[in-house]
Amino acid sequence: MRDVILHLHGNNELMQINECHPAYLPLHYVLLFPHEYSTILRAGKLFQEFLVDAWAATEQNRLTYYKLNQGKIRAELYQNLTDIDPNDLQPNQIGQRFVLPSSFVGGPRDMFEIFQDSMAITRYNQHPDIFLTMTANPNWPEITSALLLHQKPIDRPDLIARVFELKRKCLMKEIETNRVFGNKVAHVFAIEFQKRGLPHMHALLFLKGPDKIRTCAQVDKLVCAEFPDPKDEPMLFETIKCCMVHGPCGARNPQAPCMENGKCTKRYPRAFAETTTMYQDGYPIYRRRNNGQAHIVRGKEVDNRDIVLYNAYLSKRFNCHINVEVCAGMRCVKYIHKYIYKGYDRTTMVLGLINEIQQYLDTRYVGPPEAAWRIFGYPLHAEIPTVVRLALHLPGMHRVLFNPDESLETIVSRAGQQMSTLTGFFCMLRFYGR
C-alpha cells in the first residue's frame, strides 16, 4: 500500500488518501505539481518513477477489484447444475472461482486466448511466412529533437512510447501498401518490453498463396545476413553496424549477457555459408559469405557471422533493430506462437493453494516506457483478420456464470434460458431460415 496520511488543520483527525484518489499523485510528488511552473517533463528519474507509480496504482486497483469480487462469481456447466441435489450442496460450494479472468490484459487466460486466436489464423492461412521483431531506437530524430535542454532519451519514456507506436503503425502500413514481402493476407503482433525498458514488437505475417516463400531465391530477395557495402549504402551500413550486430560474444567477450557455459545461447557467431539452404524444419540456413571484410563494433572485430537477419528496405527506412526471419515450414509454427505469447519473464514455485493474482504480481517488473505505453492505452496485441470465438459444446454443456448467494433453483431456472455464442448462432440460423 502506498497511501498518504494527512493531518487536518484545526483538529487532530487523520485522513487517508489511497493511491487511486485524485489528490494522491500531487501529494506524493509535490515537486512535480507546483502552483505555476510545470516541472513534470523536466524531472528526470522522478518523472520515470511518477509514470511507473501511476500505472502500478491503476493496475493494482483492477487487481484489487478481482480480489474483492472473485467470491461473487462462479462458473459451472449447466448440466452439472441440474444434477445437483439442493439438500447436498449449496451454490457457494460448487463451481470454479474466476480468480484472474481473460478480460485482464496480460494475464495468463488472456495470453492463452490470443494464442488460440493466432493459431486459428494459422489453420486458415497455413503457416506464417515472416517472423519480424522491431525494437525502438532511442536515438531516432523524432525523439532527440523533442528533448528539452540537458535531457537524454531515457528522461522521456513518454516520447519513446509515442514515437515507437507511430513507427510501428508506419511499418505495418509499409508492409501492407508497398508489399515489402508480397501480398499479406493476415498478421498478428504482440508488444513486449526489453529488460532496459524499450518497447519491442513481435509480428507474424501471412502471405497470399502465390507469394508464400518456398525457394532460396525468394529468401535471398527478402532477408540478408551480411554487411552492406559502406560505399554504396552508407546509411544502411551505419544502421546495420549500430542495430543489427549481435554481441560481440564468444571468445571476444566471454562476459556477454548471451553467454552460458561458455557458449552463446543465440548460437553466434554463425558459420559462413556461400548459399542459402532450405530445411524441412522451416528454418533456412542463410547466406553469409566470407568476403574477408571485418568491422569494429563496440570495440571488437566482427564480420558477417555476427549479423542478425534483416530486410534491407525496412532497416534503411526505419533505422532501428528490425529482425526478419523466414518461417518456411510447419514445424516451427507452434514454437514461434508460444514465443510471441509467452508473457513476462519470471520463475516461481508455489506451495499450497494457487493465488493467480499474487502470482501475477510476484516478480512483476514495470519500466517507465511500459508504464507510459499502458497509460496512453496503446495496444499490446492485435490480429487481422479478427477471430470470433464460438463456445463449442454439447447440448446442455454450456458454461454458466452465477452468484453463489442465490438459491440453486433460481440459478438453474435462469441458466436454462441462457444462450452461448454457439446456441445463439443456431437460433439465428433457424430465425432467418424461416
Coordinates of C-alpha atoms in Angstrom, one line a residue:
M1 CA 0.0 0.0 0.0
R2 CA 1.2 3.5 -0.9
D3 CA -1.5 5.6 0.9
V4 CA -0.9 9.1 2.1
I5 CA -1.9 10.1 5.6
L6 CA -2.9 13.7 6.1
H7 CA -3.2 15.6 9.4
L8 CA -6.0 18.0 9.1
H9 CA -5.7 21.6 10.4
G10 CA -7.9 22.6 13.2
N11 CA -8.4 19.1 14.7
N12 CA -6.5 16.0 15.4
E13 CA -8.1 13.8 12.8
L14 CA -6.2 11.9 10.2
M15 CA -7.3 11.5 6.6
Q16 CA -6.2 8.6 4.5
I17 CA -5.7 9.2 0.7
N18 CA -5.3 6.0 -1.2
E19 CA -3.3 5.6 -4.4
C20 CA -6.4 6.0 -6.7
H21 CA -7.5 9.2 -5.1
P22 CA -7.1 12.3 -7.5
A23 CA -5.1 14.0 -4.8
Y24 CA -2.6 11.1 -4.3
L25 CA -0.1 12.0 -7.1
P26 CA 0.0 15.8 -6.3
L27 CA 0.5 15.0 -2.6
H28 CA 3.1 12.3 -3.2
Y29 CA 5.1 14.1 -5.9
V30 CA 5.0 17.6 -4.6
L31 CA 7.9 18.7 -6.7
L32 CA 6.0 17.9 -9.9
F33 CA 3.0 19.9 -9.1
P34 CA 3.9 23.5 -8.0
H35 CA 1.5 26.3 -8.4
E36 CA 3.0 27.8 -11.6
Y37 CA 6.0 26.4 -13.5
S38 CA 5.4 22.9 -14.7
T39 CA 8.4 20.6 -13.9
I40 CA 6.8 17.2 -14.7
L41 CA 8.6 16.7 -18.1
R42 CA 11.9 18.0 -16.6
A43 CA 12.0 15.8 -13.6
G44 CA 14.3 13.1 -15.0
K45 CA 14.2 9.9 -12.9
L46 CA 11.4 11.4 -10.7
F47 CA 9.3 11.6 -13.9
Q48 CA 10.1 7.9 -14.6
E49 CA 9.0 7.0 -11.0
F50 CA 5.9 9.0 -11.4
L51 CA 4.8 7.1 -14.6
V52 CA 5.5 3.7 -13.0
D53 CA 3.7 4.6 -9.8
A54 CA 0.7 5.9 -11.8
W55 CA 0.4 2.8 -13.8
A56 CA 1.1 0.5 -10.9
A57 CA -1.7 2.2 -9.0
T58 CA -4.1 1.7 -11.9
E59 CA -3.2 -2.0 -12.3
Q60 CA -3.3 -2.6 -8.6
N61 CA -6.8 -1.1 -8.4
R62 CA -8.0 -3.5 -11.1
L63 CA -6.4 -6.5 -9.4
T64 CA -8.0 -5.4 -6.1
Y65 CA -11.4 -5.4 -7.7
Y66 CA -10.9 -9.0 -8.8
K67 CA -9.6 -10.0 -5.4
L68 CA -12.6 -8.5 -3.6
N69 CA -15.2 -9.8 -6.0
Q70 CA -14.0 -13.2 -7.1
G71 CA -16.1 -14.9 -4.5
K72 CA -19.3 -13.4 -6.0
I73 CA -19.0 -15.1 -9.4
R74 CA -18.7 -18.8 -10.1
A75 CA -18.8 -20.9 -13.2
E76 CA -20.2 -24.4 -13.9
L77 CA -21.6 -26.4 -16.8
Y78 CA -25.4 -26.2 -17.0
Q79 CA -25.9 -30.0 -16.9
N80 CA -23.8 -30.3 -13.8
L81 CA -26.0 -27.7 -12.1
T82 CA -29.2 -29.6 -12.9
D83 CA -27.7 -32.8 -11.5
I84 CA -27.0 -31.3 -8.0
D85 CA -29.3 -32.1 -5.1
P86 CA -30.1 -28.9 -3.2
N87 CA -30.1 -30.8 0.0
D88 CA -26.5 -31.9 -0.5
L89 CA -24.6 -28.8 -1.8
Q90 CA -25.2 -25.0 -1.7
P91 CA -24.2 -22.7 -4.7
N92 CA -21.2 -21.4 -2.8
Q93 CA -19.8 -24.9 -2.6
I94 CA -19.8 -25.6 -6.3
G95 CA -18.2 -24.3 -9.5
Q96 CA -14.8 -22.7 -10.0
R97 CA -13.6 -19.3 -9.0
F98 CA -12.6 -16.8 -11.7
V99 CA -9.5 -15.5 -10.0
L100 CA -8.0 -13.6 -12.9
P101 CA -10.3 -13.6 -15.9
S102 CA -9.3 -13.3 -19.5
S103 CA -10.6 -9.7 -19.6
F104 CA -7.5 -8.7 -17.6
V105 CA -4.9 -7.8 -20.3
G106 CA -1.6 -9.6 -19.9
G107 CA -3.0 -12.2 -17.6
P108 CA -2.5 -16.0 -18.2
R109 CA -6.0 -16.5 -19.6
D110 CA -5.8 -13.5 -21.9
M111 CA -2.4 -14.7 -23.3
F112 CA -3.8 -18.2 -23.8
E113 CA -6.9 -17.0 -25.7
I114 CA -5.0 -14.7 -28.0
F115 CA -2.5 -17.6 -28.6
Q116 CA -5.5 -19.7 -29.7
D117 CA -6.8 -16.9 -31.9
S118 CA -3.4 -16.7 -33.6
M119 CA -3.4 -20.5 -34.1
A120 CA -6.9 -20.2 -35.7
I121 CA -5.5 -17.7 -38.2
T122 CA -2.6 -20.1 -38.9
R123 CA -5.0 -23.0 -39.5
Y124 CA -6.9 -20.9 -42.1
N125 CA -3.8 -19.4 -43.8
Q126 CA -1.4 -22.3 -43.4
H127 CA 1.9 -21.4 -41.7
P128 CA 3.2 -17.8 -41.2
D129 CA 5.8 -16.7 -43.7
I130 CA 7.7 -13.9 -41.9
F131 CA 8.6 -13.6 -38.2
L132 CA 9.5 -10.0 -37.6
T133 CA 10.7 -8.2 -34.5
M134 CA 11.1 -4.4 -34.1
T135 CA 12.8 -2.6 -31.2
A136 CA 12.6 1.2 -30.5
N137 CA 15.7 3.2 -31.3
P138 CA 16.1 5.9 -28.5
N139 CA 18.2 7.9 -30.9
W140 CA 15.5 8.4 -33.5
P141 CA 15.5 12.1 -34.5
E142 CA 11.8 12.3 -33.7
I143 CA 12.8 11.7 -30.1
T144 CA 16.1 13.6 -29.8
S145 CA 14.6 16.7 -31.5
A146 CA 11.8 16.9 -28.9
L147 CA 14.1 16.6 -25.9
L148 CA 14.4 19.6 -23.6
L149 CA 17.7 21.2 -22.6
H150 CA 20.2 18.8 -21.0
Q151 CA 17.8 15.8 -21.4
K152 CA 18.6 12.3 -22.7
P153 CA 16.1 9.9 -24.3
I154 CA 16.0 7.9 -21.0
D155 CA 14.5 11.0 -19.4
R156 CA 11.4 10.9 -21.7
P157 CA 9.8 7.5 -21.7
D158 CA 6.6 9.2 -22.9
L159 CA 8.4 10.2 -26.1
I160 CA 9.8 6.8 -26.6
A161 CA 6.4 5.2 -26.3
R162 CA 4.6 7.7 -28.6
V163 CA 7.3 7.6 -31.3
F164 CA 7.5 3.8 -31.3
E165 CA 3.7 3.5 -31.7
L166 CA 3.9 5.8 -34.7
K167 CA 6.8 3.9 -36.2
R168 CA 5.0 0.6 -35.6
K169 CA 2.0 1.8 -37.5
C170 CA 4.1 3.1 -40.3
L171 CA 6.0 -0.2 -40.5
M172 CA 2.7 -2.2 -40.8
K173 CA 1.5 0.3 -43.4
E174 CA 4.7 -0.2 -45.5
I175 CA 4.2 -4.0 -45.4
E176 CA 0.6 -3.6 -46.3
T177 CA 0.6 -1.0 -49.1
N178 CA 4.1 -1.3 -50.5
R179 CA 4.0 -5.1 -50.3
V180 CA 7.6 -5.4 -48.9
F181 CA 7.2 -9.2 -48.6
G182 CA 4.4 -9.7 -51.1
N183 CA 0.6 -9.8 -50.7
K184 CA -0.1 -10.0 -46.9
V185 CA -3.5 -11.6 -46.0
A186 CA -3.1 -11.7 -42.2
H187 CA -0.9 -10.7 -39.4
V188 CA -0.7 -10.8 -35.6
F189 CA 1.6 -8.9 -33.3
A190 CA 2.3 -8.5 -29.6
I191 CA 4.2 -5.8 -27.7
E192 CA 6.8 -6.6 -25.1
F193 CA 9.4 -4.5 -23.2
Q194 CA 13.1 -5.3 -23.0
K195 CA 15.0 -5.5 -19.8
R196 CA 16.2 -2.0 -20.3
G197 CA 12.6 -0.9 -21.0
L198 CA 12.5 -0.3 -24.8
P199 CA 9.2 -1.3 -26.5
H200 CA 9.6 -4.3 -28.7
M201 CA 7.2 -5.8 -31.2
H202 CA 6.9 -9.4 -32.3
A203 CA 4.9 -9.9 -35.5
L204 CA 3.9 -12.9 -37.7
L205 CA 3.0 -12.2 -41.3
F206 CA 0.9 -14.5 -43.5
L207 CA 1.3 -14.1 -47.3
K208 CA -1.1 -15.0 -50.0
G209 CA -0.7 -18.4 -51.7
P210 CA 1.4 -17.4 -54.7
D211 CA 3.7 -15.2 -52.6
K212 CA 4.4 -17.8 -49.9
I213 CA 8.2 -18.3 -49.5
R214 CA 9.2 -21.7 -51.0
T215 CA 12.6 -21.1 -52.7
C216 CA 16.1 -19.9 -51.7
A217 CA 15.9 -17.2 -54.3
Q218 CA 12.8 -15.7 -52.5
V219 CA 14.7 -15.9 -49.2
D220 CA 17.7 -14.0 -50.6
K221 CA 15.4 -11.3 -52.0
L222 CA 13.8 -10.6 -48.7
V223 CA 16.3 -11.4 -46.0
C224 CA 20.0 -10.5 -45.7
A225 CA 22.7 -11.7 -43.2
E226 CA 25.7 -9.7 -44.5
F227 CA 27.1 -6.2 -44.0
P228 CA 26.1 -3.9 -46.9
D229 CA 28.8 -2.1 -48.9
P230 CA 29.7 1.0 -46.9
K231 CA 30.4 3.0 -50.1
D232 CA 27.2 2.0 -52.0
E233 CA 24.8 2.1 -48.9
P234 CA 26.4 4.3 -46.2
M235 CA 23.2 4.9 -44.3
L236 CA 22.2 1.3 -44.4
F237 CA 25.7 0.3 -43.3
E238 CA 25.5 2.5 -40.3
T239 CA 22.1 1.2 -39.3
I240 CA 23.3 -2.4 -39.6
K241 CA 26.5 -1.7 -37.7
C242 CA 24.6 0.1 -34.9
C243 CA 21.5 -2.1 -34.6
M244 CA 21.9 -5.5 -36.3
V245 CA 25.2 -6.9 -34.9
H246 CA 24.9 -9.5 -32.2
G247 CA 27.2 -9.2 -29.2
P248 CA 30.1 -9.4 -29.9
C249 CA 30.3 -12.5 -27.8
G250 CA 32.2 -15.8 -27.6
A251 CA 35.9 -15.7 -27.1
R252 CA 35.9 -12.0 -27.9
N253 CA 33.6 -11.2 -24.9
P254 CA 33.1 -14.2 -22.5
Q255 CA 31.1 -12.0 -20.1
A256 CA 28.4 -11.1 -22.7
P257 CA 24.8 -11.5 -21.4
C258 CA 24.0 -14.2 -24.0
M259 CA 26.9 -16.4 -22.8
E260 CA 26.0 -19.6 -20.8
N261 CA 28.5 -22.4 -20.0
G262 CA 31.0 -20.8 -22.4
K263 CA 28.6 -20.8 -25.4
C264 CA 26.2 -18.2 -26.9
T265 CA 22.6 -19.1 -26.3
K266 CA 21.7 -17.4 -29.6
R267 CA 24.3 -19.6 -31.4
Y268 CA 26.5 -16.7 -32.6
P269 CA 28.8 -16.3 -34.3
R270 CA 27.1 -18.3 -37.0
A271 CA 29.0 -20.3 -39.6
F272 CA 29.9 -18.9 -43.0
A273 CA 27.6 -20.1 -45.9
E274 CA 28.1 -19.4 -49.6
T275 CA 24.4 -20.0 -50.4
T276 CA 21.1 -20.1 -48.7
T277 CA 19.7 -23.6 -47.9
M278 CA 16.1 -24.6 -47.1
Y279 CA 15.5 -27.3 -44.5
Q280 CA 12.4 -29.4 -43.5
D281 CA 12.1 -27.8 -40.1
G282 CA 11.3 -24.4 -41.6
Y283 CA 14.4 -22.6 -40.6
P284 CA 16.7 -21.8 -43.6
I285 CA 20.5 -21.5 -43.3
Y286 CA 21.0 -18.0 -44.7
R287 CA 23.8 -16.9 -47.0
R288 CA 26.8 -15.4 -45.0
R289 CA 29.7 -15.2 -47.4
N290 CA 33.2 -14.9 -46.2
N291 CA 34.3 -11.8 -48.2
G292 CA 37.2 -11.1 -45.9
Q293 CA 35.7 -7.9 -44.6
A294 CA 35.6 -7.1 -40.9
H295 CA 34.5 -4.1 -38.9
I296 CA 34.9 -2.8 -35.4
V297 CA 31.7 -2.7 -33.3
R298 CA 31.7 -1.9 -29.6
G299 CA 35.5 -2.3 -29.6
K300 CA 35.5 -5.8 -31.1
E301 CA 36.1 -7.1 -34.6
V302 CA 33.0 -8.5 -36.2
D303 CA 32.1 -9.9 -39.7
N304 CA 29.1 -11.5 -41.5
R305 CA 28.9 -14.3 -38.9
D306 CA 27.7 -11.8 -36.3
I307 CA 24.9 -10.2 -38.4
V308 CA 21.3 -10.5 -37.2
L309 CA 18.9 -11.2 -40.1
Y310 CA 17.3 -8.1 -41.6
N311 CA 15.4 -6.7 -44.6
A312 CA 17.5 -4.0 -46.3
Y313 CA 14.5 -1.8 -47.3
L314 CA 12.9 -1.8 -43.8
S315 CA 16.2 -1.3 -42.0
K316 CA 17.1 1.7 -44.2
R317 CA 13.6 3.1 -43.9
F318 CA 13.3 2.9 -40.1
N319 CA 16.9 3.0 -38.8
C320 CA 16.3 0.6 -35.9
H321 CA 16.6 -3.1 -34.9
I322 CA 14.2 -5.0 -37.2
N323 CA 14.9 -8.7 -37.3
V324 CA 13.3 -10.5 -40.2
E325 CA 13.2 -14.3 -40.4
V326 CA 11.5 -16.7 -42.8
C327 CA 9.1 -19.4 -41.5
A328 CA 9.0 -21.8 -44.4
G329 CA 7.7 -24.9 -42.6
M330 CA 5.0 -26.1 -40.2
R331 CA 7.4 -27.5 -37.5
C332 CA 8.4 -24.0 -36.3
V333 CA 4.8 -22.7 -36.1
K334 CA 3.9 -23.6 -32.5
Y335 CA 7.3 -22.6 -31.1
I336 CA 7.0 -19.2 -32.7
H337 CA 3.5 -18.6 -31.5
K338 CA 4.4 -19.6 -27.9
Y339 CA 7.5 -17.4 -28.1
I340 CA 5.3 -14.4 -29.0
Y341 CA 2.7 -15.1 -26.3
K342 CA 4.9 -16.3 -23.6
G343 CA 4.2 -13.2 -21.4
Y344 CA 6.5 -11.7 -18.8
D345 CA 9.8 -13.4 -17.9
R346 CA 9.6 -15.0 -14.4
T347 CA 10.4 -18.1 -12.4
T348 CA 8.1 -19.0 -9.5
M349 CA 7.4 -22.0 -7.2
V350 CA 4.1 -22.3 -5.5
L351 CA 3.5 -24.4 -2.4
G352 CA -0.2 -24.8 -1.4
L353 CA -3.2 -23.1 -3.0
I354 CA -2.6 -21.2 -6.2
N355 CA -3.4 -17.5 -6.0
E356 CA -3.4 -16.2 -9.6
I357 CA -3.5 -12.6 -8.6
Q358 CA -0.5 -12.9 -6.3
Q359 CA 1.3 -15.0 -9.0
Y360 CA 0.8 -12.2 -11.5
L361 CA 2.2 -9.6 -9.0
D362 CA 5.2 -11.7 -7.8
T363 CA 8.4 -10.6 -9.7
R364 CA 6.3 -8.3 -11.9
Y365 CA 8.6 -5.6 -13.4
V366 CA 7.2 -2.4 -14.9
G367 CA 9.6 0.0 -16.6
P368 CA 8.9 3.7 -17.4
P369 CA 8.3 3.1 -21.2
E370 CA 5.8 0.3 -20.5
A371 CA 4.0 2.4 -17.9
A372 CA 3.7 5.2 -20.4
W373 CA 2.5 2.8 -23.1
R374 CA -0.2 1.4 -20.8
I375 CA -1.3 4.8 -19.6
F376 CA -1.6 6.0 -23.2
G377 CA -3.8 3.0 -23.9
Y378 CA -1.7 1.7 -26.8
P379 CA -2.4 -1.9 -28.0
L380 CA -0.4 -4.8 -26.6
H381 CA -1.8 -7.2 -29.2
A382 CA -3.7 -7.1 -32.5
E383 CA -4.7 -9.6 -35.2
I384 CA -6.1 -9.2 -38.7
P385 CA -8.5 -10.7 -39.6
T386 CA -10.5 -10.6 -36.4
V387 CA -11.2 -14.0 -34.8
V388 CA -14.7 -14.6 -33.3
R389 CA -14.8 -17.3 -30.7
L390 CA -17.7 -19.7 -30.7
A391 CA -18.2 -21.6 -27.5
L392 CA -18.3 -25.1 -28.9
H393 CA -20.1 -27.6 -26.6
L394 CA -22.6 -30.4 -26.4
P395 CA -26.3 -29.8 -25.6
G396 CA -26.7 -28.7 -22.0
M397 CA -22.9 -28.3 -21.6
H398 CA -22.6 -24.6 -21.9
R399 CA -20.8 -22.7 -19.2
V400 CA -22.9 -20.7 -16.8
L401 CA -21.9 -17.8 -14.5
F402 CA -23.8 -17.4 -11.3
N403 CA -23.9 -15.7 -7.9
P404 CA -23.4 -18.2 -5.1
D405 CA -25.7 -16.1 -2.8
E406 CA -28.8 -17.0 -4.9
S407 CA -30.8 -20.2 -4.5
L408 CA -30.0 -23.2 -6.6
E409 CA -33.5 -23.2 -8.1
T410 CA -33.1 -19.6 -9.3
I411 CA -29.7 -20.3 -10.8
V412 CA -30.9 -23.4 -12.7
S413 CA -34.0 -21.7 -13.9
R414 CA -32.0 -18.7 -15.3
A415 CA -29.3 -20.9 -16.7
G416 CA -31.8 -22.9 -18.7
Q417 CA -32.7 -19.7 -20.6
Q418 CA -29.2 -18.5 -21.3
M419 CA -27.5 -18.9 -24.7
S420 CA -23.9 -19.3 -25.6
T421 CA -22.4 -17.9 -28.8
L422 CA -23.0 -21.3 -30.4
T423 CA -26.7 -21.8 -29.4
G424 CA -27.3 -18.1 -30.3
F425 CA -25.8 -18.8 -33.7
F426 CA -28.1 -21.8 -34.2
C427 CA -31.1 -19.7 -33.2
M428 CA -30.2 -17.0 -35.7
L429 CA -30.0 -19.6 -38.5
R430 CA -33.4 -21.0 -37.5
F431 CA -34.9 -17.5 -37.5
Y432 CA -33.6 -16.5 -40.9
G433 CA -34.2 -20.0 -42.3
R434 CA -38.0 -19.4 -41.9

